[in-house]
PDB file of C-alpha atoms in Angstrom:
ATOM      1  CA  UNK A1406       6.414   6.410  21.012  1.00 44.00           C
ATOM      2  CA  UNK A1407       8.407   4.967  23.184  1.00 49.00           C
ATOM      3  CA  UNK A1408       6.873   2.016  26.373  1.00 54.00           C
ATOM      4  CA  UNK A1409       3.613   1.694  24.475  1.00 58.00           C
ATOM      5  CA  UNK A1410       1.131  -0.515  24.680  1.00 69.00           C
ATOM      6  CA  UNK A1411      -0.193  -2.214  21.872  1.00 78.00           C
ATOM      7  CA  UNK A1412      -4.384  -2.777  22.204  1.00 82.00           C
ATOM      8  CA  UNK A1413      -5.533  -6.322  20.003  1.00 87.00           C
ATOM      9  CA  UNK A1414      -9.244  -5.623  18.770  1.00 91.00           C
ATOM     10  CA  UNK A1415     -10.731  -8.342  17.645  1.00 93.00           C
ATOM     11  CA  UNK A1416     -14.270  -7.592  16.712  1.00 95.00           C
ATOM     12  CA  UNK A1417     -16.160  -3.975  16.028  1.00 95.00           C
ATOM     13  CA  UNK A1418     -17.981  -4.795  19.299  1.00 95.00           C
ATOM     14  CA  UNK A1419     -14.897  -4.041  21.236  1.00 94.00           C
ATOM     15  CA  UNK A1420     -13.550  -1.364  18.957  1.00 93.00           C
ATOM     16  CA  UNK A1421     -16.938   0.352  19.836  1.00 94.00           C
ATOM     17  CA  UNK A1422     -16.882  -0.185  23.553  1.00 93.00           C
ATOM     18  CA  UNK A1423     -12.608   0.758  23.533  1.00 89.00           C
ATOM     19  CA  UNK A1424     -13.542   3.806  22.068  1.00 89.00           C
ATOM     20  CA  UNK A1425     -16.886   5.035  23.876  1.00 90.00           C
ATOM     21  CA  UNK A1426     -18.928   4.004  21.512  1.00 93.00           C
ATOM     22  CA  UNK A1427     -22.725   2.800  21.794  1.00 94.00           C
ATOM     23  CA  UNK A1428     -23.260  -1.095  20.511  1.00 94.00           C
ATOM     24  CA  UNK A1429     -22.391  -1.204  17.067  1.00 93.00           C
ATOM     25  CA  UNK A1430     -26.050  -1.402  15.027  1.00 91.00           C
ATOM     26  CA  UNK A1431     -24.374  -4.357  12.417  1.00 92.00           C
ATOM     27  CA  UNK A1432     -21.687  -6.812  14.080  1.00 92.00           C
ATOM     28  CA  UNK A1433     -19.464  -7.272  11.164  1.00 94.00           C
ATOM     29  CA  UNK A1434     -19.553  -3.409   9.462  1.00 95.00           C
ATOM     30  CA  UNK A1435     -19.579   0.208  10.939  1.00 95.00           C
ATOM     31  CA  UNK A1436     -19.564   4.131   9.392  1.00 95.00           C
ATOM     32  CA  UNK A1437     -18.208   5.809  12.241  1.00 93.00           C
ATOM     33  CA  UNK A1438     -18.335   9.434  13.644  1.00 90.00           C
ATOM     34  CA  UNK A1439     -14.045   9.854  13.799  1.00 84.00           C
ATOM     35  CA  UNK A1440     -15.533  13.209  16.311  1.00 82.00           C
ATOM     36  CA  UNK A1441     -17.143  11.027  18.644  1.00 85.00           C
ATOM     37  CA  UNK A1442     -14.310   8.525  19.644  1.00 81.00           C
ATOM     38  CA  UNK A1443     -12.788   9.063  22.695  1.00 78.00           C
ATOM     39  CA  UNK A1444      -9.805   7.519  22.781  1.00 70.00           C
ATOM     40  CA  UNK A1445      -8.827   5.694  25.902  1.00 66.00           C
ATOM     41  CA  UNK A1446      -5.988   7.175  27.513  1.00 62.00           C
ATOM     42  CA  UNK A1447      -4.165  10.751  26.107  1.00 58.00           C
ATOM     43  CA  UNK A1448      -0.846   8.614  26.286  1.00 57.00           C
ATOM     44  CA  UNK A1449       0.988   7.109  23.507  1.00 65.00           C
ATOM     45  CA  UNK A1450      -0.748   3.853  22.502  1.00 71.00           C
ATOM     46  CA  UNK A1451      -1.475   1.301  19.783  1.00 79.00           C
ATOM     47  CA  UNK A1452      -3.595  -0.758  18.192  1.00 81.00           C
ATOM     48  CA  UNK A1453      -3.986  -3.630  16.318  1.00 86.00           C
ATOM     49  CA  UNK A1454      -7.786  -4.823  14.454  1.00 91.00           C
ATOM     50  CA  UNK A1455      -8.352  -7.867  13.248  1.00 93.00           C
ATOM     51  CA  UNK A1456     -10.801  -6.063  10.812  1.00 94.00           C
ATOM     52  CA  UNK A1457     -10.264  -3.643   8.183  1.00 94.00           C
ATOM     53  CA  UNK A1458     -10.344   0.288   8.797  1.00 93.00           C
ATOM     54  CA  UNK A1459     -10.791   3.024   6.769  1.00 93.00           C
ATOM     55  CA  UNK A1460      -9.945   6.424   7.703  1.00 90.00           C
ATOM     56  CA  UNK A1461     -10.913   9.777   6.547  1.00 89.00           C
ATOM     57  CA  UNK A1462      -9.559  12.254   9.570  1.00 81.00           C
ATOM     58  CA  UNK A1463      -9.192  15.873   8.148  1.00 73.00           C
ATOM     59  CA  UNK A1464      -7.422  18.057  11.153  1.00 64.00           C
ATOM     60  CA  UNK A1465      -6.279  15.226  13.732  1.00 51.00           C
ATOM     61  CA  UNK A1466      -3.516  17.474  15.711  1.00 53.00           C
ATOM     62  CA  UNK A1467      -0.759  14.722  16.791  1.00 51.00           C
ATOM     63  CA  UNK A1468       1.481  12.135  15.330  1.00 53.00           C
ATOM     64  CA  UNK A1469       1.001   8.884  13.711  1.00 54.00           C
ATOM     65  CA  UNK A1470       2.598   5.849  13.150  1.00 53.00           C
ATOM     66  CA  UNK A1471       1.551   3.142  10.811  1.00 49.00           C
ATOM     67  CA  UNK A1472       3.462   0.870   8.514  1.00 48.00           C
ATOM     68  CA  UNK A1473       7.024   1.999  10.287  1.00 44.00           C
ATOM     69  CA  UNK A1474       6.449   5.162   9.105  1.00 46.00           C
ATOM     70  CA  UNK A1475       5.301   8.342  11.397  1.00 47.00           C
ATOM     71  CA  UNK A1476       3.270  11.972   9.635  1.00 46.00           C
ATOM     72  CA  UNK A1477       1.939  15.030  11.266  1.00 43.00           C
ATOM     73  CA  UNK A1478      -1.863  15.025   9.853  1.00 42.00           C
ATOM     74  CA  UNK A1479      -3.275  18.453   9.752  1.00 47.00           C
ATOM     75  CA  UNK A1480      -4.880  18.121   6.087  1.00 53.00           C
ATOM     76  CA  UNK A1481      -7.413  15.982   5.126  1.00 65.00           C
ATOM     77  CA  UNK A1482      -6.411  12.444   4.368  1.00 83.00           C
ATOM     78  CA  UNK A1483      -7.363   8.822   3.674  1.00 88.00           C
ATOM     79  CA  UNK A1484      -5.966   5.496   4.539  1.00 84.00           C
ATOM     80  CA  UNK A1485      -6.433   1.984   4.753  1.00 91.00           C
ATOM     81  CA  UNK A1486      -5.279  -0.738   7.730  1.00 89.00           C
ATOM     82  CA  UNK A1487      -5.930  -4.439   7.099  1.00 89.00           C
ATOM     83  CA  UNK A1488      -6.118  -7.018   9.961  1.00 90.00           C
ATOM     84  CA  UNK A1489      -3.334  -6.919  12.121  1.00 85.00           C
ATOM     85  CA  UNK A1490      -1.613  -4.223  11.364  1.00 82.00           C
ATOM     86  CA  UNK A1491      -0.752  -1.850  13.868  1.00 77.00           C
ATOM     87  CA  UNK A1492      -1.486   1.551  13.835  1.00 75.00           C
ATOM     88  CA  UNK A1493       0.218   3.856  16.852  1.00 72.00           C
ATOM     89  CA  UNK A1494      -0.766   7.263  17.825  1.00 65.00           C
ATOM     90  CA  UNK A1495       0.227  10.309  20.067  1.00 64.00           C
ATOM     91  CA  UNK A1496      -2.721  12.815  20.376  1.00 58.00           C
ATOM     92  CA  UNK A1497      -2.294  16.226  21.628  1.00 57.00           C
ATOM     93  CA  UNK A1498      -4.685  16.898  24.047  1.00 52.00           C
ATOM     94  CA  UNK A1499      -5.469  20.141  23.346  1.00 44.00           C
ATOM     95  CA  UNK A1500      -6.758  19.730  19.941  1.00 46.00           C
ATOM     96  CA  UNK A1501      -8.907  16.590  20.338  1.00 48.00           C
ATOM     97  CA  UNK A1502     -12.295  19.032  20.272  1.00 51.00           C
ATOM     98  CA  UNK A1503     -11.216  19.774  16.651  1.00 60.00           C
ATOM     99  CA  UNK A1504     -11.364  16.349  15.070  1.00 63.00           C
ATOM    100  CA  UNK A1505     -13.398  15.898  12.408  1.00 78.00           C
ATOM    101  CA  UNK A1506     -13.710  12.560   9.823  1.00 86.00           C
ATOM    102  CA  UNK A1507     -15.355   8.786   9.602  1.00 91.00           C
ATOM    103  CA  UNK A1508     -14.178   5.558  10.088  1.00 92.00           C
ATOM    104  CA  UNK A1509     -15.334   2.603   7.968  1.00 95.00           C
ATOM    105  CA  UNK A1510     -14.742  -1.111  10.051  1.00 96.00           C
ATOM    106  CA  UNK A1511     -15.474  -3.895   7.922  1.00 96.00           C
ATOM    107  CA  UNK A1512     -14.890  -7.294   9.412  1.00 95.00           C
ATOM    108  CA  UNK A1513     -13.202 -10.317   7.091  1.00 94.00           C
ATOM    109  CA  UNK A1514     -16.522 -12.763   7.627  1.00 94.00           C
ATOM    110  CA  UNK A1515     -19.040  -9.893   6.020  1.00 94.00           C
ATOM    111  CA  UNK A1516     -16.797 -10.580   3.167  1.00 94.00           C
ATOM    112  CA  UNK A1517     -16.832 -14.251   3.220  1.00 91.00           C
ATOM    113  CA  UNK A1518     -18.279 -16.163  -0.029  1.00 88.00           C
ATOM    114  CA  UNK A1519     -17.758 -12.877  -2.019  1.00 92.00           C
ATOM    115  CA  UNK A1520     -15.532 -12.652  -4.438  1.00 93.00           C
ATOM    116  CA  UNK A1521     -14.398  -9.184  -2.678  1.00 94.00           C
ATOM    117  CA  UNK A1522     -12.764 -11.482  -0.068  1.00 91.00           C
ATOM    118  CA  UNK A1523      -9.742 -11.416  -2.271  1.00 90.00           C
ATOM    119  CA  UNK A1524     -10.202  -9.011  -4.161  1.00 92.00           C
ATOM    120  CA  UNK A1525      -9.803  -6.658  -1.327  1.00 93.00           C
ATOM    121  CA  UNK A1526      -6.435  -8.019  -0.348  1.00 86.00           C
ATOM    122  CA  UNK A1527      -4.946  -7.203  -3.971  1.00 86.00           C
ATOM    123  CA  UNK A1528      -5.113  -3.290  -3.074  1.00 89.00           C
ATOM    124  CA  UNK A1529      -1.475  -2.395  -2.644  1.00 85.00           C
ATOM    125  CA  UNK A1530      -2.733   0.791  -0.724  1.00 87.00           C
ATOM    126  CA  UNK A1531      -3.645  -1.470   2.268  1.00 87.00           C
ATOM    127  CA  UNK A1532       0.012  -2.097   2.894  1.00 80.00           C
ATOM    128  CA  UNK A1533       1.054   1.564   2.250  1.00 82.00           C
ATOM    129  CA  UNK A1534       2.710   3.408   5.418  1.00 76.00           C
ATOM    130  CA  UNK A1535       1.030   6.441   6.458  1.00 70.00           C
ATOM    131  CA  UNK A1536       3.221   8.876   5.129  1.00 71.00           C
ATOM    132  CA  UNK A1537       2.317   7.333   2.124  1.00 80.00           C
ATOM    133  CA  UNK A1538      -1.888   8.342   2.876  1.00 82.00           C
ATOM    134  CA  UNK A1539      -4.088   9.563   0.128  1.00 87.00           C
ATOM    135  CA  UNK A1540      -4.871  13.231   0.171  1.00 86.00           C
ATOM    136  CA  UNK A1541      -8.378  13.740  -1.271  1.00 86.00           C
ATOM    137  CA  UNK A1542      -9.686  16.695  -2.721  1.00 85.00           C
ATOM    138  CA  UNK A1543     -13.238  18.431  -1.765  1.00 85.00           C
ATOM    139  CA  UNK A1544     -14.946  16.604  -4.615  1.00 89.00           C
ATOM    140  CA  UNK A1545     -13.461  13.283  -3.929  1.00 90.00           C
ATOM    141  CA  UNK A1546     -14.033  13.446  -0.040  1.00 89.00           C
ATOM    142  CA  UNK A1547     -17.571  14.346  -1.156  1.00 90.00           C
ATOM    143  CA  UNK A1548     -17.766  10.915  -3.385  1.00 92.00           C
ATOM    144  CA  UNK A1549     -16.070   8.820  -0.676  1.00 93.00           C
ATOM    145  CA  UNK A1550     -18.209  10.080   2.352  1.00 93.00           C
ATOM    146  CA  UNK A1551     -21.717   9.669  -0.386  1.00 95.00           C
ATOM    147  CA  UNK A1552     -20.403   6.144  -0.653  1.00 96.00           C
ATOM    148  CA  UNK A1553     -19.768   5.274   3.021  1.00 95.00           C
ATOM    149  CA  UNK A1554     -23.064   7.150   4.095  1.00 94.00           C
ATOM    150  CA  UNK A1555     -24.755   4.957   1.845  1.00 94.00           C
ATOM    151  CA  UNK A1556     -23.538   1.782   3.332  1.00 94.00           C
ATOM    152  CA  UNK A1557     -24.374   3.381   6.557  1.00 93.00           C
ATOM    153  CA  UNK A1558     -28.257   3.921   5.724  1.00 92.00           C
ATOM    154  CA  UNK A1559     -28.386   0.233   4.314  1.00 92.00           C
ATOM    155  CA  UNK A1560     -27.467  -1.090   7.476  1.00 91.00           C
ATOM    156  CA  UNK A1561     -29.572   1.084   9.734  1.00 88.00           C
ATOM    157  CA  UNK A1562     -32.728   0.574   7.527  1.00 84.00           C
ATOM    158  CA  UNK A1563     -32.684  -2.398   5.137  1.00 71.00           C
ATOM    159  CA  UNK A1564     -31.716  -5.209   6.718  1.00 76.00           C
ATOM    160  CA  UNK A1565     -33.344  -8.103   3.985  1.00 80.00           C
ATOM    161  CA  UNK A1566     -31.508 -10.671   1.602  1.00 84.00           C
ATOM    162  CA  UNK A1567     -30.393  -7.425  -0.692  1.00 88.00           C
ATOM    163  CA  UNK A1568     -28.694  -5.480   2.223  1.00 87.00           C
ATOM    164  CA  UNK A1569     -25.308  -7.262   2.653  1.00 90.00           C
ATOM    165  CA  UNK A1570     -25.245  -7.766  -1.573  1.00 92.00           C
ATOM    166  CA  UNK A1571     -25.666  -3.830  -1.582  1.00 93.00           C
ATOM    167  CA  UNK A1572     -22.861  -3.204   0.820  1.00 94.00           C
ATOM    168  CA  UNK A1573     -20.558  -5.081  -0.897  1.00 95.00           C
ATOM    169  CA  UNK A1574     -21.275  -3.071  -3.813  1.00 96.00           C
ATOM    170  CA  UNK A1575     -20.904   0.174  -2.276  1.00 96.00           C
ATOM    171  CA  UNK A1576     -17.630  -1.261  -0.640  1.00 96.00           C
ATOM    172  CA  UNK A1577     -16.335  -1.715  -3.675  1.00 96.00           C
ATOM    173  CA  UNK A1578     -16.741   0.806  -5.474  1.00 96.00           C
ATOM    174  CA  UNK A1579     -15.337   3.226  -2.641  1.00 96.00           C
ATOM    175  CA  UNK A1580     -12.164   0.775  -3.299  1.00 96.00           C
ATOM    176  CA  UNK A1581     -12.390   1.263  -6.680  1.00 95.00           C
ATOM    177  CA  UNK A1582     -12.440   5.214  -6.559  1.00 94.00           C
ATOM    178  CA  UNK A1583      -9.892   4.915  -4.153  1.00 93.00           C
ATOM    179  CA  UNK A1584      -7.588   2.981  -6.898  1.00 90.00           C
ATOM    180  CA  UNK A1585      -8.096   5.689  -9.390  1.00 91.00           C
ATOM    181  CA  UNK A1586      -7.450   8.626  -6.562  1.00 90.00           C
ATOM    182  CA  UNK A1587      -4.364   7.269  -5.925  1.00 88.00           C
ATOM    183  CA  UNK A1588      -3.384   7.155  -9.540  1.00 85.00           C
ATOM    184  CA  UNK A1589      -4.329  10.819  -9.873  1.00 85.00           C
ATOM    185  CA  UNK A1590      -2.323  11.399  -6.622  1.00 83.00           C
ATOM    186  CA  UNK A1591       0.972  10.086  -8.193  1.00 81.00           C
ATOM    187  CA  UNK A1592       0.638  12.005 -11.541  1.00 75.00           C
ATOM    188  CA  UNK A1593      -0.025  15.370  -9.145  1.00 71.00           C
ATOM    189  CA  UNK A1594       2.796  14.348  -7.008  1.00 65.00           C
ATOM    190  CA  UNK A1595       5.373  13.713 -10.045  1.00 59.00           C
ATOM    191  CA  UNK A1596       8.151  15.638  -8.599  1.00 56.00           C
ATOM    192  CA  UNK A1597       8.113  13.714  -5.608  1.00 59.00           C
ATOM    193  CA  UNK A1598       7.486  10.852  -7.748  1.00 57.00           C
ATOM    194  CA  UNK A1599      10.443  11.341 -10.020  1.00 69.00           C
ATOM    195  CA  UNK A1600      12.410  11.959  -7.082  1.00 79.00           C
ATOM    196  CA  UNK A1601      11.959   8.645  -6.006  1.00 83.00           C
ATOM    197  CA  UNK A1602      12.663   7.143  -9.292  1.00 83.00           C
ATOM    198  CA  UNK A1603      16.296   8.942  -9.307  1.00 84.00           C
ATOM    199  CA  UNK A1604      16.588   7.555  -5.958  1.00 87.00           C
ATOM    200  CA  UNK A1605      16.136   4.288  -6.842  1.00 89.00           C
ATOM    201  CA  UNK A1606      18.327   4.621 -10.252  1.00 89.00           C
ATOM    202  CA  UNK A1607      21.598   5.651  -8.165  1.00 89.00           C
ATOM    203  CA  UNK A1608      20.946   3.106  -5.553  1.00 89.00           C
ATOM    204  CA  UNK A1609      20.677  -0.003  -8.636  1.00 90.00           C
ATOM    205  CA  UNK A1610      23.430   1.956 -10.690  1.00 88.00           C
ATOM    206  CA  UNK A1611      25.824   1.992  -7.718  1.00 87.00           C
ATOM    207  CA  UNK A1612      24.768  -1.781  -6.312  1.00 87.00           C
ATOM    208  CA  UNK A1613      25.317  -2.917  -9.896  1.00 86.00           C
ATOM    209  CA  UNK A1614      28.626  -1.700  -9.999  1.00 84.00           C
ATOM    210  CA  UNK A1615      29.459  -2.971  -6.247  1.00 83.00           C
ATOM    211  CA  UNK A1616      30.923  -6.519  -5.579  1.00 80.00           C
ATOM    212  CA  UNK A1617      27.484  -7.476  -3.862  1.00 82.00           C
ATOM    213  CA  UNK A1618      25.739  -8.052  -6.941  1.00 85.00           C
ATOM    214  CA  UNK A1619      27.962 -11.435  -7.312  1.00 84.00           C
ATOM    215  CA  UNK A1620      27.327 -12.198  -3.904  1.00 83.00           C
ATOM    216  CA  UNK A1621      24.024 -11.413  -3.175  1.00 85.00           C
ATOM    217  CA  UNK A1622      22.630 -10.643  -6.575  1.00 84.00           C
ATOM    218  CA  UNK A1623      19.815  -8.024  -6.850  1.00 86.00           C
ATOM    219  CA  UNK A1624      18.128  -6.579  -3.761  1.00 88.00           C
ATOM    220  CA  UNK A1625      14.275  -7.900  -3.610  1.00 90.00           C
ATOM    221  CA  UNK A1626      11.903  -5.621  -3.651  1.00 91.00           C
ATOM    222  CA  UNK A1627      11.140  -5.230   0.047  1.00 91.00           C
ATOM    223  CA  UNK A1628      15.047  -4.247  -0.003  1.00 92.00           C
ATOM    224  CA  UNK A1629      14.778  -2.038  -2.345  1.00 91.00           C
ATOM    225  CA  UNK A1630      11.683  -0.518  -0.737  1.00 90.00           C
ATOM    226  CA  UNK A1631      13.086  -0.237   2.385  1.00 90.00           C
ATOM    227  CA  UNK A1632      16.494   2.075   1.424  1.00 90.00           C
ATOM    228  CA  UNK A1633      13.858   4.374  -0.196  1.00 88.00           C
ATOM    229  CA  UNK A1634      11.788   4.495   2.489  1.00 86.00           C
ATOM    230  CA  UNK A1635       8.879   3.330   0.806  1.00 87.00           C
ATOM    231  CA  UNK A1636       6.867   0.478   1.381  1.00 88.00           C
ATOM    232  CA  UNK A1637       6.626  -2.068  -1.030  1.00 89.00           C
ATOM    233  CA  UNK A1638       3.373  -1.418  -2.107  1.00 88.00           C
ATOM    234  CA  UNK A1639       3.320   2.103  -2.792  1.00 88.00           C
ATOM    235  CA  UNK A1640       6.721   1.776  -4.667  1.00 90.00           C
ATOM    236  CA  UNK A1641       5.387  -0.912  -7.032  1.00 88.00           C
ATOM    237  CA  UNK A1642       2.341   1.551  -7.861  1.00 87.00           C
ATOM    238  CA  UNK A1643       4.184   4.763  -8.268  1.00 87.00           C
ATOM    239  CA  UNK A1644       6.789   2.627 -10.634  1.00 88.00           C
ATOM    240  CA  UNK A1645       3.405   1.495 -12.652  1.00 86.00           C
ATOM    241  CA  UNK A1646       2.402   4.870 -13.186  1.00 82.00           C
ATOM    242  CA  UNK A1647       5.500   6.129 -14.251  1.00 81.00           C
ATOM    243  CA  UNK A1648       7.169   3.198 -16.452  1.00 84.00           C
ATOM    244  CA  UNK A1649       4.357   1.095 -16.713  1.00 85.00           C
ATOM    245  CA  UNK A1650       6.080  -1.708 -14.960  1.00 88.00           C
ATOM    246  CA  UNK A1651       6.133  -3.552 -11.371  1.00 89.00           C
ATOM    247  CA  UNK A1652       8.818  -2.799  -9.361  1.00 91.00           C
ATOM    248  CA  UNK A1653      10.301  -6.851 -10.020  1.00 91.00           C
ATOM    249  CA  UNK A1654       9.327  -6.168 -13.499  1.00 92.00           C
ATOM    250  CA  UNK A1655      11.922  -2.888 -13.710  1.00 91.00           C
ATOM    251  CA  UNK A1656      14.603  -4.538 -11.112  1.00 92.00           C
ATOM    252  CA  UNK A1657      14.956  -7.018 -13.749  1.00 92.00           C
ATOM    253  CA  UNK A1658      15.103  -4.918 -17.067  1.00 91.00           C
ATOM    254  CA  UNK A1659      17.592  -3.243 -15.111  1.00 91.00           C
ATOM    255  CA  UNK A1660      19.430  -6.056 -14.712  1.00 92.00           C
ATOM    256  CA  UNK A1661      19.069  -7.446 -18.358  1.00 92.00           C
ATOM    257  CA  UNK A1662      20.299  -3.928 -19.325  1.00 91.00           C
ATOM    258  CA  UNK A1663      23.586  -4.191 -17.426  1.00 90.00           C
ATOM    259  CA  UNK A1664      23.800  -7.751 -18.630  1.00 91.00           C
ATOM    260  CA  UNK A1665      23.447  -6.567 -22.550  1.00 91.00           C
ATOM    261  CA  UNK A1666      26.553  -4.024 -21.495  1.00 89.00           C
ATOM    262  CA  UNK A1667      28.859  -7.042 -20.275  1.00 89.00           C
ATOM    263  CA  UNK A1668      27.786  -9.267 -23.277  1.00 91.00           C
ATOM    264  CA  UNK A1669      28.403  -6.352 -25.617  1.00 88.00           C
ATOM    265  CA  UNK A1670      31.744  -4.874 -24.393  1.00 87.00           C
ATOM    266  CA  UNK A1671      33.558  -7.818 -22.348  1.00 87.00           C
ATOM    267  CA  UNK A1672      35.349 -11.476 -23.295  1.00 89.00           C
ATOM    268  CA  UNK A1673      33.487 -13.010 -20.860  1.00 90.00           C
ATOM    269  CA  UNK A1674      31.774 -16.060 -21.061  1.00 93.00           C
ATOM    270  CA  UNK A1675      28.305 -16.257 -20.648  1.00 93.00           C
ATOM    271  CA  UNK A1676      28.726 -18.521 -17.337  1.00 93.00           C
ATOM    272  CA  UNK A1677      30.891 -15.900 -15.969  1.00 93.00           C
ATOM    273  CA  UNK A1678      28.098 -13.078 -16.463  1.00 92.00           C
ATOM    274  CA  UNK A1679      25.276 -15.240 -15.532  1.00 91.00           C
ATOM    275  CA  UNK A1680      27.762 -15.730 -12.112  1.00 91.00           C
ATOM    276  CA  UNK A1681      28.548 -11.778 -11.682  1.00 90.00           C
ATOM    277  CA  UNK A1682      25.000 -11.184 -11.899  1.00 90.00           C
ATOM    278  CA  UNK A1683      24.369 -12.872  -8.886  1.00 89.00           C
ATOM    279  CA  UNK A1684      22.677 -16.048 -10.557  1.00 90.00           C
ATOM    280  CA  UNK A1685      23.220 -19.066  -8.867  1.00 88.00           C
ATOM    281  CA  UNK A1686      22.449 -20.973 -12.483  1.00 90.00           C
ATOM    282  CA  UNK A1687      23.591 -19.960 -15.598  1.00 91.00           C
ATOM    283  CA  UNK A1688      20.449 -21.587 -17.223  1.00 93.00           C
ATOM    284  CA  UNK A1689      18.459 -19.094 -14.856  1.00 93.00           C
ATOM    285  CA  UNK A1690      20.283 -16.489 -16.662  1.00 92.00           C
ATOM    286  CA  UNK A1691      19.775 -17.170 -20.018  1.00 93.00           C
ATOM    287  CA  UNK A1692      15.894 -18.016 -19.664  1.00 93.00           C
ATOM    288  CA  UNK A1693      15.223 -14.642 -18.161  1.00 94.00           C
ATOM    289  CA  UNK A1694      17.304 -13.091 -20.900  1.00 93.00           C
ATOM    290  CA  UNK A1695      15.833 -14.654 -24.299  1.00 93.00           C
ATOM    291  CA  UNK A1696      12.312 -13.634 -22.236  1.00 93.00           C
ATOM    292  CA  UNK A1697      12.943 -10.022 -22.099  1.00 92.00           C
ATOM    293  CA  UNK A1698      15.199  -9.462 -25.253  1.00 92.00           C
ATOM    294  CA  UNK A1699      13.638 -12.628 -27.517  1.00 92.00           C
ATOM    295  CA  UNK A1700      17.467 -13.879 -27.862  1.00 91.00           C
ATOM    296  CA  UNK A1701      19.599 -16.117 -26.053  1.00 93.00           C
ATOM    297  CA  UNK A1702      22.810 -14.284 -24.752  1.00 92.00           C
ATOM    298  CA  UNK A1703      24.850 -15.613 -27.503  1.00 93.00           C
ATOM    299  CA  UNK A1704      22.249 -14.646 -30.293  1.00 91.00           C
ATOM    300  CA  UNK A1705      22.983 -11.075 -28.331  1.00 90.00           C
ATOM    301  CA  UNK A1706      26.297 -11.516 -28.363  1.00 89.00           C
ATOM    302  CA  UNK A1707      26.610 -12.035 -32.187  1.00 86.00           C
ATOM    303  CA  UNK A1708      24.836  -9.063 -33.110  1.00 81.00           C
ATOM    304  CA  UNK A1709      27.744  -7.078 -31.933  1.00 70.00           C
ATOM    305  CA  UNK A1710      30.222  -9.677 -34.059  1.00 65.00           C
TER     306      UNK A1710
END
């Protein structure tokens, strides 16, 4: 996707006029027909909304690339773009006839004074790439377009003091299913899942025997993320369904684990671990120790005395 150019949308008003659209019947929220967009050059282009998208597109013939990250999307899949992110494409012109799927634009102010204003931006899976999409099956397309056709007939006919409180509603609940779809997702996907996860085991077991670890001490999490080719996001929720813990939560049992190891089997003081852990403090060291183990390093230490 080399020489593109990336397209700024700012409101669903020019999304809808980019894209061949008619006028947009509600300013700040739109279901979409994904068949009737033309797009506005067969080139390779991008965009970037200052709105939220959601995208159901079931036999799109091309590439994508969103969140660094590029997939060939001839199943049926969902995902999520927050405001300003950029989302690239290269259709194939051919096969443009053949898409089918909605788009759901919901602008930050129809949000504003709810409390799904920031609720919304605590769903990891609006920072996952798109190779990282959610693949839905026929009964869970079926609940997610019921949903979005819902908030589509609200719009179009309702408009009173209930409408927008409706909406909101249906909005989040689609988020909602969407939450527990992807949790389904990585329990059907465990092999992939695990594969990860022994992924990410060599890469700590080898840093944590490297001389970087006393240099640089542990890798943060968008580190991390990045040598699995992950994004942060989606590597923090597949670690939760797995181990039950946040990807900062398991980098640092990890570390605690390698730190019980020195304490238990080398003369070294407890300065000189806290150091070759990376720790800048040996305080810093010793508080995030007694909080995962409920003993001060020494305490440890004595056990094995």
């Amino acid at each position: 996707m080399a020489n593109r150019v990336i397209h700024q949308i700012k409101t669903i008003s020019e999304y809808h006029k980019v894209m061949g659209l008619p006028k947009p019947e509600h300013p700040l929220i739109s279901v979409i027909d994904y068949s009737s967009i033309q797009l506005p050059c067969k080139a390779s282009m991008g965009f970037m909304f200052d709105f939220y998208s959601i995208l159901i597109d079931r036999n799109f013939k091309g590439n994508m690339k969103y969140g660094q990250q590029s997939g060939d999307f001839e199943e049926g899949v969902i995902f999520f773009m927050a405001p300003g992110q950029v989302f690239e494409v290269e259709p194939e012109e051919a096969a443009t006839p053949n898409r089918s799927g909605w788009v759901l634009l919901i602008h930050p102010d129809f949000l504003w004074k709810t409390p799904l204003a920031k609720k919304i931006r605590q769903y990891d899976y609006f920072g996952y790439s798109v190779n990282e999409a959610l693949f839905l099956s026929d009964k869970e397309e079926k609940a997610i377009l019921a949903i979005m056709e819902n908030m589509m007939q609200e719009y179009r006919n309702n408009i009173d003091k209930f409408s927008d409180p409706v909406i909101i509603a249906q909005l989040e609940l689609l988020l909602t299913y969407a939450d527990r779809f992807y949790q389904r997702q990585f329990i059907t996907r465990k092999r992939s899942g695990h594969s990860i996860l022994d992924r990410l085991e060599a890469l700590l077991d080898n840093y944590l025997k490297s001389e970087m670890l006393s240099v640089e001490g542990m890798p943060t999490v968008k580190e991390i993320a990045s040598s699995l080719n992950v994004s942060p996001g989606y590597l923090s929720g597949l670690l939760r369904s797995l181990t039950g813990k946040s990807t900062q939560h398991y980098l640092q049992d990890r570390l605690i684990e390698h730190a019980k190891t020195q304490l238990s089997t080398t003369h070294q003081s407890v300065s000189e671990i806290a150091y070759g852990l990376g720790f800048e403090h040996p305080q810093s060291f010793s508080r995030l120790f007694k909080a995962k183990t409920n003993l001060s390093p020494l305490e440890f230490r004595e056990k094995f005395n």
